[in-house]
PDB file of C-alpha atoms in Angstrom:
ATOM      1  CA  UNK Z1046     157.720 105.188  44.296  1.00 61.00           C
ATOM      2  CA  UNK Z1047     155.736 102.141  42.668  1.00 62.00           C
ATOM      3  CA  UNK Z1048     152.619 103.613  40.546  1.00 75.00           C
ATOM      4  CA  UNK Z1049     151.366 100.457  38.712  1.00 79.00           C
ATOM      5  CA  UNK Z1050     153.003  97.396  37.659  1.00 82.00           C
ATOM      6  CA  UNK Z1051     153.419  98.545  34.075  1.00 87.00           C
ATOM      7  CA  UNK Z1052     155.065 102.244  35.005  1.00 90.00           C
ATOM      8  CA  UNK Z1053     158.429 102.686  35.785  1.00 89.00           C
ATOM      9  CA  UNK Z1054     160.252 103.123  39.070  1.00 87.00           C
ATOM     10  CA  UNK Z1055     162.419 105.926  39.902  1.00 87.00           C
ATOM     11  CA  UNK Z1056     162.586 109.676  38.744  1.00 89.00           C
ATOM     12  CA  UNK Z1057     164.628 108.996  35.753  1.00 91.00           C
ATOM     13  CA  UNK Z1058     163.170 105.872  34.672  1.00 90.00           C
ATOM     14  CA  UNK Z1059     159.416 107.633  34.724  1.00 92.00           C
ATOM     15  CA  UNK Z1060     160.906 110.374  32.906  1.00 93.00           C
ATOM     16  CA  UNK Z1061     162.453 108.431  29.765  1.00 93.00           C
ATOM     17  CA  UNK Z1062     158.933 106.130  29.844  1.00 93.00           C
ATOM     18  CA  UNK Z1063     156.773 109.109  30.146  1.00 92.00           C
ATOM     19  CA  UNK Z1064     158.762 111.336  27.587  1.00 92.00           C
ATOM     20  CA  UNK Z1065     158.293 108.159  25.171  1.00 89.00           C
ATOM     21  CA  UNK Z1066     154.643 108.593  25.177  1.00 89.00           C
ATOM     22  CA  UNK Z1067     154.334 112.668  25.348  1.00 88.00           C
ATOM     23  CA  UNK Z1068     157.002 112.621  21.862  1.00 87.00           C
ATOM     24  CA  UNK Z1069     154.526 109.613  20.140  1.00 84.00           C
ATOM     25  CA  UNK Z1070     151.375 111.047  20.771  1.00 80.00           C
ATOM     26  CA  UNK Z1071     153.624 114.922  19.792  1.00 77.00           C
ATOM     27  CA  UNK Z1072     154.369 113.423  16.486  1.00 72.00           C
ATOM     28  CA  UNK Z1073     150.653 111.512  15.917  1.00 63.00           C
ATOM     29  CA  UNK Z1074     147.377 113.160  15.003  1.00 55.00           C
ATOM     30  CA  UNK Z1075     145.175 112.264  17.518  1.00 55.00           C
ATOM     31  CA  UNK Z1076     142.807 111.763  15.065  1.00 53.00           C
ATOM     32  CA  UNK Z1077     144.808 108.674  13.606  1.00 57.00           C
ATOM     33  CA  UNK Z1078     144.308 107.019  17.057  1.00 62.00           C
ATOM     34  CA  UNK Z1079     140.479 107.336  17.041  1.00 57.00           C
ATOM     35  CA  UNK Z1080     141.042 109.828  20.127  1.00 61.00           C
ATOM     36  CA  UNK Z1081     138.982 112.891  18.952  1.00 56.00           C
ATOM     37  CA  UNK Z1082     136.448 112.869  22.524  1.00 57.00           C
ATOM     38  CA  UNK Z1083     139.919 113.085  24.421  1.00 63.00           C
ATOM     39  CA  UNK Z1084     141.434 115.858  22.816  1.00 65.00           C
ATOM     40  CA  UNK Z1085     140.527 118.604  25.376  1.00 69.00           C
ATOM     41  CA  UNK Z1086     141.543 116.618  28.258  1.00 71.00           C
ATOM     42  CA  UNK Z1087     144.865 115.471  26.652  1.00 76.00           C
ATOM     43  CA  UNK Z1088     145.649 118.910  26.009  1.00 77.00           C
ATOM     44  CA  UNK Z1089     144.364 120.419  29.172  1.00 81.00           C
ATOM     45  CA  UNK Z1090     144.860 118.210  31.868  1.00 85.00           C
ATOM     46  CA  UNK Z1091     147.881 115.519  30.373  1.00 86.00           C
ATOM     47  CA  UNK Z1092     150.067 117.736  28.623  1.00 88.00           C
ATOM     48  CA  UNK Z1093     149.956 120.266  31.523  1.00 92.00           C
ATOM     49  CA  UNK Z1094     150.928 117.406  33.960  1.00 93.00           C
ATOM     50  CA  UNK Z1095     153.873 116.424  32.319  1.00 93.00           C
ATOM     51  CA  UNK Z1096     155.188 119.935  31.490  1.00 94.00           C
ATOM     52  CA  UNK Z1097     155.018 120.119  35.745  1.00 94.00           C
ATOM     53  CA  UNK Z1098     157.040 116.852  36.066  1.00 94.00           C
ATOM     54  CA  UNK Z1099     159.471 117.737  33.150  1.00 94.00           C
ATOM     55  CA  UNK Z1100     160.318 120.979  34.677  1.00 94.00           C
ATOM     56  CA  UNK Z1101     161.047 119.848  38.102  1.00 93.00           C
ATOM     57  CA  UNK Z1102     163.046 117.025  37.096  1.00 93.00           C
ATOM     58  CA  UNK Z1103     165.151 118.882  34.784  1.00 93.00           C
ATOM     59  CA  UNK Z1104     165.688 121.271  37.439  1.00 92.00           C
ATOM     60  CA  UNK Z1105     166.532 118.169  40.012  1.00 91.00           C
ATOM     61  CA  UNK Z1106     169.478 116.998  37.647  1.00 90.00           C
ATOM     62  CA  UNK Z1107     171.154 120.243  38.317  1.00 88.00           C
ATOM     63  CA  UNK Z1108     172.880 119.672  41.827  1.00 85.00           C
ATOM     64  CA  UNK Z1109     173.166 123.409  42.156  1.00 84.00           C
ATOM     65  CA  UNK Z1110     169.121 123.623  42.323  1.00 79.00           C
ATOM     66  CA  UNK Z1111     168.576 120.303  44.112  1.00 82.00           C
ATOM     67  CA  UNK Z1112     167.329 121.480  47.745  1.00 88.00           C
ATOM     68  CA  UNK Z1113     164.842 119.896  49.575  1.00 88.00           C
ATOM     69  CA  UNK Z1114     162.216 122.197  48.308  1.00 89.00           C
ATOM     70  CA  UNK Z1115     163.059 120.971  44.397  1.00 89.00           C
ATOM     71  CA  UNK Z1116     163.183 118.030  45.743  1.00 88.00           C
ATOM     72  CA  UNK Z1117     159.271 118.161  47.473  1.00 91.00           C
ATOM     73  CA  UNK Z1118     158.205 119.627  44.610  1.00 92.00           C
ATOM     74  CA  UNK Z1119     159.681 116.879  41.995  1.00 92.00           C
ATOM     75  CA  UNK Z1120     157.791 114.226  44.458  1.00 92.00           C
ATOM     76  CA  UNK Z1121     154.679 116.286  44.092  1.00 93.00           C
ATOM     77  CA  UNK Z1122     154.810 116.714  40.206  1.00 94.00           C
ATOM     78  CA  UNK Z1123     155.500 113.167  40.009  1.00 94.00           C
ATOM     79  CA  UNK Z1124     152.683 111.875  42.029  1.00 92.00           C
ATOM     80  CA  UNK Z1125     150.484 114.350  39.335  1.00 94.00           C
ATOM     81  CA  UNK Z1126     152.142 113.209  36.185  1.00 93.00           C
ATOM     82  CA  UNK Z1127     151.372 109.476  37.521  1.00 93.00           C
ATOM     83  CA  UNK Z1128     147.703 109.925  37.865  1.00 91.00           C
ATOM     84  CA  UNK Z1129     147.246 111.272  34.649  1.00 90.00           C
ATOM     85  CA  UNK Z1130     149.911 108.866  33.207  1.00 91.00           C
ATOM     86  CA  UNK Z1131     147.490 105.920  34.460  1.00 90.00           C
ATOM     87  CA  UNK Z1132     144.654 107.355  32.851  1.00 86.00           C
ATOM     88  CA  UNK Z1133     145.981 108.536  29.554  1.00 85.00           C
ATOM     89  CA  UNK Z1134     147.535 104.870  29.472  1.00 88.00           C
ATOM     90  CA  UNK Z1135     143.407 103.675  29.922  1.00 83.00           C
ATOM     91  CA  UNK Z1136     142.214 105.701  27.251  1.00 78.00           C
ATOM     92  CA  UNK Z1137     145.469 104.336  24.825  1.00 81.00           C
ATOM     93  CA  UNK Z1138     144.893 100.682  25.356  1.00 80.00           C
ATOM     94  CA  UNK Z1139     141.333 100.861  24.368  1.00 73.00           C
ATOM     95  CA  UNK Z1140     141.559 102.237  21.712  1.00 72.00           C
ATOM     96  CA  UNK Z1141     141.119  99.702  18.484  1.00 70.00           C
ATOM     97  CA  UNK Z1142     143.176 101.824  16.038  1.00 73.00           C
ATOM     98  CA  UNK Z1143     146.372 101.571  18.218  1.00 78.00           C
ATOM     99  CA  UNK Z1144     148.731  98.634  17.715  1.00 80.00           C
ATOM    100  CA  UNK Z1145     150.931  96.705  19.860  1.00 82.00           C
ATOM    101  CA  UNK Z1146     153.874  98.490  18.272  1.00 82.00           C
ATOM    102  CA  UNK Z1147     152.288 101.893  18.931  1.00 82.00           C
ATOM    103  CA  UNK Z1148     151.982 100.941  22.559  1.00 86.00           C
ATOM    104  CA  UNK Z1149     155.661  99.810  22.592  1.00 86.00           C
ATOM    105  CA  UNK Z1150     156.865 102.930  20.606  1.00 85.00           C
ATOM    106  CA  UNK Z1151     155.377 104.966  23.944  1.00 88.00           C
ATOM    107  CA  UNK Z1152     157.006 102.972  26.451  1.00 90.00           C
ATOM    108  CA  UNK Z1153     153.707 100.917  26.996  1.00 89.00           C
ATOM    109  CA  UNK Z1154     152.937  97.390  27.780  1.00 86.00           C
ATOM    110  CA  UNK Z1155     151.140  96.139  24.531  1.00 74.00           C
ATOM    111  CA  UNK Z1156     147.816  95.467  24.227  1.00 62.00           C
ATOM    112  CA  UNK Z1157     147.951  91.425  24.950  1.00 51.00           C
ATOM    113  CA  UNK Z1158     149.560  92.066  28.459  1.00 45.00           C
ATOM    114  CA  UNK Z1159     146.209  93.678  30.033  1.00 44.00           C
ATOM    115  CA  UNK Z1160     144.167  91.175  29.014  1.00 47.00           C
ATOM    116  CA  UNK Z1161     142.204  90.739  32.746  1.00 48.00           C
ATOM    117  CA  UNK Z1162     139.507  91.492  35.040  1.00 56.00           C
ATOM    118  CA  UNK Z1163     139.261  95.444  34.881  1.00 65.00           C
ATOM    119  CA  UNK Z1164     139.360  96.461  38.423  1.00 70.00           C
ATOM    120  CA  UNK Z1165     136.378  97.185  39.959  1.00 81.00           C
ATOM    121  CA  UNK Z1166     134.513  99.974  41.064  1.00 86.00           C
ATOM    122  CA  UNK Z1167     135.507 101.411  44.338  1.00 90.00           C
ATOM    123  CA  UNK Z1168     132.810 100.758  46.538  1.00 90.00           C
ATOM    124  CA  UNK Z1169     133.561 101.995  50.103  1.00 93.00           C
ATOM    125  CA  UNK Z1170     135.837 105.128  51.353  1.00 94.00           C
ATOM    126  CA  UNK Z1171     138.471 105.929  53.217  1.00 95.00           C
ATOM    127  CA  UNK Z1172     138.656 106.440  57.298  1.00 95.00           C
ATOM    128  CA  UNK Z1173     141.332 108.541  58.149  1.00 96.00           C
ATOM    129  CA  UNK Z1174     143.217 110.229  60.982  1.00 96.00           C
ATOM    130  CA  UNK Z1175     145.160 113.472  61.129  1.00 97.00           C
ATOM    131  CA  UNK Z1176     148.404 113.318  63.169  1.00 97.00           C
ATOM    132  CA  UNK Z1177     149.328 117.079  64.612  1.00 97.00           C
ATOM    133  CA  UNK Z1178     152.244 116.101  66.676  1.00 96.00           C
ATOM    134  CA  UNK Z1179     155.305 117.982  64.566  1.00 96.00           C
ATOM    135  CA  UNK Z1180     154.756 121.706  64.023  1.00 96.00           C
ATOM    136  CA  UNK Z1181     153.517 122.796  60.895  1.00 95.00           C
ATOM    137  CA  UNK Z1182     152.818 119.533  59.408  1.00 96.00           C
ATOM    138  CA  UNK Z1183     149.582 117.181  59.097  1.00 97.00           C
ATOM    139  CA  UNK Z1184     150.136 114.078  58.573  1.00 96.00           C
ATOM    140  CA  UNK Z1185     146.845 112.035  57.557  1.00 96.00           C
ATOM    141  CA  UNK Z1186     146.899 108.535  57.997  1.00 95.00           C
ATOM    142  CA  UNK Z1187     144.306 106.387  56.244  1.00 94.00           C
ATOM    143  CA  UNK Z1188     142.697 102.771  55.942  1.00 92.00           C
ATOM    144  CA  UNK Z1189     139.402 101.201  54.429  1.00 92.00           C
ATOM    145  CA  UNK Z1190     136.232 102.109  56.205  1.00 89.00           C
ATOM    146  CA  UNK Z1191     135.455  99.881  59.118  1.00 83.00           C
ATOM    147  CA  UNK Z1192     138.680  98.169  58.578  1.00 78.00           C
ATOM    148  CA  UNK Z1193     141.183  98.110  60.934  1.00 73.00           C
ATOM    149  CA  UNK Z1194     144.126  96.900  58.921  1.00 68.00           C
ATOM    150  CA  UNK Z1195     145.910  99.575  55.831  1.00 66.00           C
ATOM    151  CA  UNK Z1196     145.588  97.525  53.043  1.00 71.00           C
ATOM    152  CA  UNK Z1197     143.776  98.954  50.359  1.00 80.00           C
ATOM    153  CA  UNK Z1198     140.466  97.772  48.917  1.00 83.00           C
ATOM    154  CA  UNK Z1199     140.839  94.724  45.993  1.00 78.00           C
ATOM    155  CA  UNK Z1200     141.762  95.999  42.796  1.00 78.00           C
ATOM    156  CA  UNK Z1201     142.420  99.981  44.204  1.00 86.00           C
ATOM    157  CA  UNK Z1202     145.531 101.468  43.786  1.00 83.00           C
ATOM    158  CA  UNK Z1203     145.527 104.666  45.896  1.00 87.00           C
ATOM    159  CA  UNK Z1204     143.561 107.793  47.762  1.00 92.00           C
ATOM    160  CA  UNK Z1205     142.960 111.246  46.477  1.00 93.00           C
ATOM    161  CA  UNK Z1206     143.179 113.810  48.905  1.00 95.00           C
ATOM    162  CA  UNK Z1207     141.505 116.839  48.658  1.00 96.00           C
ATOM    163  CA  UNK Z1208     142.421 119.716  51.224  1.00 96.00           C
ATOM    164  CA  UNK Z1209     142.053 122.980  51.462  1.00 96.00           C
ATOM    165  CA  UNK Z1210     142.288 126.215  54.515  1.00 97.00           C
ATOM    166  CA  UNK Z1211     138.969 127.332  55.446  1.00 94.00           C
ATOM    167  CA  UNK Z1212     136.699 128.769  58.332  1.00 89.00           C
ATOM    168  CA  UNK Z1213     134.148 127.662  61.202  1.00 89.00           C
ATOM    169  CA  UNK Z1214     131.576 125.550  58.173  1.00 92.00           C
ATOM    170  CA  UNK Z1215     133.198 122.949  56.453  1.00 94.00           C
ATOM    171  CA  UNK Z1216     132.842 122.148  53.031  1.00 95.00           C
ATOM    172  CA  UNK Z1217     130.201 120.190  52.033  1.00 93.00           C
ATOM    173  CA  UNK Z1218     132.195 117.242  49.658  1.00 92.00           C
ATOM    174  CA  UNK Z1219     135.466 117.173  48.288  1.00 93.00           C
ATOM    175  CA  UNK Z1220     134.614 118.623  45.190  1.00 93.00           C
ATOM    176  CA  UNK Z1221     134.163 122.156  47.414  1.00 94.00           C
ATOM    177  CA  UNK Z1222     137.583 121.427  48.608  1.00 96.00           C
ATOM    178  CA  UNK Z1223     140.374 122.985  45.581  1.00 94.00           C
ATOM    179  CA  UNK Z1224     143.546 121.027  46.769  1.00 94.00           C
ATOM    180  CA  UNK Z1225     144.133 117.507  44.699  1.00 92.00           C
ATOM    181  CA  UNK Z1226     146.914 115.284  45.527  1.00 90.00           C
ATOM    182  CA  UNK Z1227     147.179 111.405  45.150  1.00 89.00           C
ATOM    183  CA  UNK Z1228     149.126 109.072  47.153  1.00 88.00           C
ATOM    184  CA  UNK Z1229     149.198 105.439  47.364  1.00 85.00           C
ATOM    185  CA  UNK Z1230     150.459 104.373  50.769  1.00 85.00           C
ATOM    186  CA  UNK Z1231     149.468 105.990  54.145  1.00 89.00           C
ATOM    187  CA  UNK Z1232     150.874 108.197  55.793  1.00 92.00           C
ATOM    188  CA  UNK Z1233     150.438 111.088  53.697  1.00 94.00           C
ATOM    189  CA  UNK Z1234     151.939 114.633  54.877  1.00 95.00           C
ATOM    190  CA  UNK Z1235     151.192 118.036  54.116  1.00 96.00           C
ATOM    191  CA  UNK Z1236     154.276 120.949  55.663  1.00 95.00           C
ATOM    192  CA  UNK Z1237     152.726 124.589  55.835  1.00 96.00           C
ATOM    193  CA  UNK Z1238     154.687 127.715  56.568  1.00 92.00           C
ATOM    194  CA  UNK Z1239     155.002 129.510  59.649  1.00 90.00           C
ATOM    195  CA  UNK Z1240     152.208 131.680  59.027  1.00 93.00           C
ATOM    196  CA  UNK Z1241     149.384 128.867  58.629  1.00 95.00           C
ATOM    197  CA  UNK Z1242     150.028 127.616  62.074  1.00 96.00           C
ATOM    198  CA  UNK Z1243     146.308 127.665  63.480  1.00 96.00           C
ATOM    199  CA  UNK Z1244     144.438 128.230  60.488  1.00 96.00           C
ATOM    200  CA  UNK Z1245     142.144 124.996  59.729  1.00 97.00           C
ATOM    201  CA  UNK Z1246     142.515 122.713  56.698  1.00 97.00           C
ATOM    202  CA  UNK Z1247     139.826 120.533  55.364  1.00 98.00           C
ATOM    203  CA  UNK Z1248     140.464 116.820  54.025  1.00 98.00           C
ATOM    204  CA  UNK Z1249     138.048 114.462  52.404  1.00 97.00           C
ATOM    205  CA  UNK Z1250     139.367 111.157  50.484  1.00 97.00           C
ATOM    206  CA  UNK Z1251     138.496 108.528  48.037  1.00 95.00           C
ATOM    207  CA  UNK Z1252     139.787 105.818  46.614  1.00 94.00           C
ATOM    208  CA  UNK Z1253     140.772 105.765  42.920  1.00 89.00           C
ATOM    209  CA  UNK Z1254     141.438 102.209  41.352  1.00 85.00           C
ATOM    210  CA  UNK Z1255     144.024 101.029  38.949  1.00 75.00           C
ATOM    211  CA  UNK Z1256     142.038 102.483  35.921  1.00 75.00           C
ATOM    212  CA  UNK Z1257     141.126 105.517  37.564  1.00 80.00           C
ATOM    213  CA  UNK Z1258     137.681 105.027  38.537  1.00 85.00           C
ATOM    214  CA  UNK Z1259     137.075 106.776  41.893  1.00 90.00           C
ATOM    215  CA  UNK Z1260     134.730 105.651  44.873  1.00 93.00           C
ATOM    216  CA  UNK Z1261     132.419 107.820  47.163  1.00 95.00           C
ATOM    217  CA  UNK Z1262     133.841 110.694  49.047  1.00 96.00           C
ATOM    218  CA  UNK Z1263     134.470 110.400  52.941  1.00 96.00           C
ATOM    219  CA  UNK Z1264     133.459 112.529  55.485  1.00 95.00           C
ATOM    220  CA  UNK Z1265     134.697 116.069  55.849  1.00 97.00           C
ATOM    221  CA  UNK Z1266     137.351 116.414  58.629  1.00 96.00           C
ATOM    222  CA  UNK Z1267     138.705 119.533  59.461  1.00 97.00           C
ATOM    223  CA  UNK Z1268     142.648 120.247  61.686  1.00 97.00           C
ATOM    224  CA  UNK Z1269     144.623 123.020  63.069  1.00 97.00           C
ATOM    225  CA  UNK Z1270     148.037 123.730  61.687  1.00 97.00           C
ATOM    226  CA  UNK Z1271     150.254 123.383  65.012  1.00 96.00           C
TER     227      UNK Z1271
END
């Protein structure tokens, strides 16, 4: 799956770019990168991220462990590492203390490649449909609001879904909802066990641009598991 232009494209390829970057900024004080405010994210939210992604692809490799449930759960980690890999890769590139060679020593485009217009702030949300028609999956389909063509809106690069089981009240936003994932091309499909079939799940979206900056929250729509 495609993340941004400057990430690369395949489970192995990701994993040799994004191991690049995890061993530099391993073997680098933070400190000498001018990345002090970051440190508690990095650590909490980064690091964590690609410890998911390493494990599951390390498991993948071994064809003895490589079922379709490794293999959902490599896609998942993935799509995680990605969106932190995007924004760890923003906070980088800023930074005046890094050099080009830095950037190449992680894997990253140097500095003089991102010179452009930062994409802008999402400014409308998704609309989105939920697709019960196979048995324990929902499948949500989504477009701009008031659009009725998929493309995305200029300069985003995907949706985060938030979803969550709950009762008769919805939640009020997504940030009541505890389920994150991100996924850049519609449809997107959840697959529950036999034992959710008819509880209700929540979903509420919004689009995240290329830097990470996220837009307004959509409504609140709840399904059945069939």
């Amino acid at each position: 799956m495609k993340y941004s232009s400057w990430m690369a494209v395949g489970h192995e390829a990701l994993h040799d770019q994004g191991k690049l970057t995890v061993d530099y900024l391993t073997n680098t004080r933070i400190t000498q990168f001018g990345l002090t405010g970051y440190n508690t994210w990095i650590a909490s939210t980064f690091q964590p991220a690609w410890t998911g992604f390493d494990t599951a692809f390390t498991a993948w490799l071994n064809p003895a462990t490589r079922t379709q449930v490794l293999q959902t759960a490599l896609v998942n980690a993935e799509r995680t590492f990605a969106e932190a890999y995007m924004k760890v890769y923003n906070i980088l590139r800023t930074s005046p203390l890094i050099t080009d060679m830095d950037m190449e020593n992680m894997g990253l485009p140097k500095h003089a490649s991102n010179e452009r217009t930062p994409a802008p702030l999402p400014a409308t949300y998704p609309d989105f449909t939920i697709d019960t028609t196979v048995i324990r999956q929902l499948s949500v389909h989504f477009r701009d609001h008031d659009h009725e063509r998929r493309a995305k809106p200029a300069g985003v690069h995907g949706v985060e879904i938030k979803w969550g089981f709950g009762g008769e009240v919805p939640p009020a936003d997504g940030d009541k909802i505890p389920n994150s994932v991100f996924d850049t091309r519609s449809p997107y499909t959840l697959t529950f066990d036999g034992d959710d079939r008819g509880r209700v799940v929540y979903f509420c979206l919004r689009w995240e641009n290329t830097r990470g900056d996220k837009g307004p929250w959509s409504e609140v729509v709840g399904a059945v598991v069939p």
